[in-house]
Short mmCIF file of C-alpha atoms and ligand atoms in Angstrom, two decimals:
data_model
loop_
_atom_site.label_atom_id
_atom_site.label_comp_id
_atom_site.label_asym_id
_atom_site.label_seq_id
_atom_site.Cartn_x
_atom_site.Cartn_y
_atom_site.Cartn_z
CA MET A 29 -72.09 -24.23 111.76
CA SER A 30 -72.21 -25.84 108.25
CA ARG A 31 -75.22 -28.05 107.35
CA THR A 32 -74.81 -31.93 107.70
CA VAL A 33 -75.59 -33.62 104.41
CA ALA A 34 -76.05 -37.20 104.22
CA ILE A 35 -74.61 -38.62 101.02
CA ALA A 36 -74.93 -42.06 99.45
CA CYS A 37 -74.69 -43.74 96.11
CA ASP A 38 -74.26 -46.94 94.57
CA HIS A 39 -71.34 -48.23 92.45
CA ALA A 40 -72.60 -46.29 89.20
CA GLY A 41 -72.69 -43.11 91.45
CA PHE A 42 -69.58 -43.41 93.33
CA PRO A 43 -67.27 -41.55 90.90
CA LEU A 44 -69.69 -38.52 91.04
CA LYS A 45 -70.01 -38.66 94.80
CA LYS A 46 -66.02 -38.61 94.89
CA ALA A 47 -65.84 -35.63 92.74
CA LEU A 48 -68.65 -33.58 94.53
CA LYS A 49 -67.24 -34.30 98.01
CA LYS A 50 -63.75 -33.16 96.74
CA ALA A 51 -65.29 -29.91 94.91
CA TYR A 52 -67.13 -28.91 98.07
CA GLY A 53 -64.34 -30.05 100.63
CA GLY A 54 -65.47 -28.48 104.17
CA ARG A 55 -68.43 -26.40 103.04
CA TYR A 56 -70.69 -29.09 104.13
CA LYS A 57 -70.44 -31.90 107.16
CA TRP A 58 -70.68 -34.72 105.04
CA LEU A 59 -72.27 -37.83 106.56
CA ASP A 60 -71.17 -40.56 103.94
CA LEU A 61 -73.13 -43.74 103.91
CA GLY A 62 -71.22 -45.32 101.07
CA THR A 63 -70.89 -47.06 98.84
CA ASN A 64 -67.27 -46.36 98.58
CA SER A 65 -66.00 -48.22 95.43
CA THR A 66 -67.28 -49.05 92.02
CA ASP A 67 -67.89 -52.67 93.07
CA SER A 68 -71.41 -53.64 91.94
CA CYS A 69 -74.07 -53.26 94.84
CA ASN A 70 -77.80 -52.34 95.06
CA TYR A 71 -79.00 -48.66 94.86
CA ALA A 72 -82.06 -49.56 97.13
CA ASP A 73 -79.89 -50.25 100.08
CA TYR A 74 -78.07 -46.78 99.72
CA GLY A 75 -81.40 -45.02 99.32
CA HIS A 76 -82.85 -46.48 102.41
CA GLU A 77 -79.90 -45.90 104.46
CA MET A 78 -79.88 -42.25 103.56
CA ALA A 79 -83.47 -41.91 104.19
CA GLY A 80 -82.73 -43.50 107.68
CA ALA A 81 -80.39 -40.76 108.31
CA ILE A 82 -82.99 -38.12 107.75
CA GLU A 83 -85.61 -39.79 109.51
CA ALA A 84 -83.23 -40.18 112.62
CA GLY A 85 -82.42 -36.23 112.42
CA ARG A 86 -78.87 -37.18 111.44
CA ALA A 87 -78.50 -35.02 108.64
CA ASP A 88 -80.58 -31.80 107.33
CA ARG A 89 -80.38 -32.69 103.73
CA GLY A 90 -79.31 -35.65 101.67
CA ILE A 91 -77.86 -36.32 98.18
CA ILE A 92 -78.26 -39.57 96.41
CA ILE A 93 -76.81 -40.80 93.32
CA CYS A 94 -77.13 -43.82 90.99
CA GLY A 95 -76.57 -44.36 87.47
CA THR A 96 -79.77 -42.48 86.46
CA GLY A 97 -81.12 -41.22 89.98
CA VAL A 98 -84.23 -43.21 89.31
CA GLY A 99 -83.75 -46.32 91.44
CA ILE A 100 -82.08 -44.71 94.43
CA SER A 101 -84.85 -42.02 94.60
CA ILE A 102 -87.60 -44.23 94.24
CA ALA A 103 -86.26 -46.28 97.41
CA ALA A 104 -85.62 -43.11 99.31
CA ASN A 105 -89.30 -41.60 98.54
CA ARG A 106 -90.78 -44.73 100.30
CA HIS A 107 -89.71 -42.98 103.44
CA LYS A 108 -92.15 -40.34 104.83
CA ALA A 109 -89.39 -37.97 106.03
CA VAL A 110 -88.03 -37.75 102.43
CA ARG A 111 -89.17 -35.67 99.42
CA ALA A 112 -86.46 -36.58 97.03
CA ALA A 113 -86.13 -34.72 93.74
CA LEU A 114 -84.32 -36.11 90.76
CA CYS A 115 -82.67 -33.08 89.17
CA SER A 116 -80.73 -32.70 86.04
CA ASN A 117 -80.22 -29.16 86.03
CA ALA A 118 -80.35 -25.84 88.29
CA THR A 119 -83.77 -24.87 87.38
CA MET A 120 -85.19 -28.21 88.53
CA ALA A 121 -83.31 -27.96 91.78
CA ARG A 122 -84.52 -24.48 92.55
CA LEU A 123 -88.07 -25.32 91.74
CA ALA A 124 -87.76 -28.63 93.92
CA ARG A 125 -86.92 -26.51 96.84
CA GLU A 126 -89.38 -23.66 96.14
CA HIS A 127 -92.37 -25.66 95.17
CA ASN A 128 -91.85 -29.12 96.60
CA ASP A 129 -89.77 -28.38 99.79
CA ALA A 130 -87.43 -31.27 98.76
CA ASN A 131 -84.97 -32.14 101.17
CA VAL A 132 -83.16 -34.65 99.18
CA LEU A 133 -81.46 -34.12 95.92
CA ALA A 134 -81.14 -37.18 93.56
CA LEU A 135 -78.62 -37.24 90.74
CA GLY A 136 -77.69 -39.52 87.89
CA ALA A 137 -74.08 -39.96 87.53
CA ARG A 138 -74.74 -41.48 83.73
CA ILE A 139 -76.73 -38.48 83.00
CA THR A 140 -75.47 -35.47 84.57
CA GLY A 141 -71.87 -34.11 84.68
CA VAL A 142 -69.77 -32.83 87.41
CA ALA A 143 -70.18 -29.18 86.62
CA VAL A 144 -74.04 -29.35 86.22
CA ALA A 145 -74.29 -31.39 89.40
CA LEU A 146 -72.34 -28.83 91.32
CA ASP A 147 -74.74 -26.32 89.94
CA CYS A 148 -77.65 -28.42 91.05
CA ILE A 149 -76.21 -28.79 94.62
CA GLU A 150 -75.30 -25.02 95.12
CA THR A 151 -78.80 -24.16 94.07
CA PHE A 152 -80.52 -26.98 96.09
CA MET A 153 -78.69 -25.92 99.21
CA ASN A 154 -79.27 -22.29 98.90
CA THR A 155 -82.94 -21.94 97.64
CA GLU A 156 -85.76 -21.57 100.50
CA TYR A 157 -89.06 -23.29 100.29
CA GLU A 158 -91.71 -20.63 99.25
CA ASP A 159 -94.62 -22.31 101.42
CA GLY A 160 -97.97 -20.27 100.94
CA ARG A 161 -99.80 -21.78 98.14
CA HIS A 162 -97.39 -24.98 97.97
CA ALA A 163 -98.29 -25.89 101.60
CA GLU A 164 -101.39 -27.84 100.95
CA ARG A 165 -99.85 -29.50 98.03
CA VAL A 166 -96.71 -30.56 99.66
CA ALA A 167 -98.96 -31.75 102.63
CA LYS A 168 -100.77 -34.06 100.09
CA LEU A 169 -97.61 -35.92 99.31
CA ASP A 170 -97.68 -38.03 102.17
CA MET A 171 -101.20 -39.61 101.32
CA GLY A 172 -100.42 -43.27 100.70
CA ILE A 173 -97.29 -43.61 102.66
C1 RB5 B 14 -76.85 -49.87 88.01
O1 RB5 B 14 -76.27 -50.55 86.80
C2 RB5 B 14 -77.96 -49.01 87.66
O2 RB5 B 14 -79.21 -49.61 87.35
C3 RB5 B 14 -78.29 -48.12 88.90
O3 RB5 B 14 -77.15 -47.23 89.06
C4 RB5 B 14 -79.39 -47.03 88.47
O4 RB5 B 14 -79.47 -46.35 87.30
C5 RB5 B 14 -80.79 -47.51 88.77
O5 RB5 B 14 -81.81 -46.86 88.89
#
């Protein structure tokens, strides 16, 4: 069965979200949490919404998009269940999975083009966490939350 991916964006991220969902079609079961237009909204609302879906076990992975990817990833990372990685190329996406066990990919629609964003997603979804020497470091990420 295909993986459930929670996807959320603000108005700046909406065009990229639309393009990604179109490109990936049925390869993933999307849990689309909005926004669904380019009308101005607040990125934090959508970062928290996506994080809620991960916390509740409604999705295995998440993708969040705003203009830079910064604001929405800060909001999402306030949640213990979320390890969101803002990536602008496939190498970052690979290492975010291998070293950080990131479960959410953050993208900046005003920074990263559709083709590179697709590479990031492909890599993020198909790379395993290496565990081992990274386990103690990843465990420490929760300090302070
Ligand atoms: C919206 O204009 C923009 O501030 C937002 O999409 C994001 O880049 C914030 O981090």
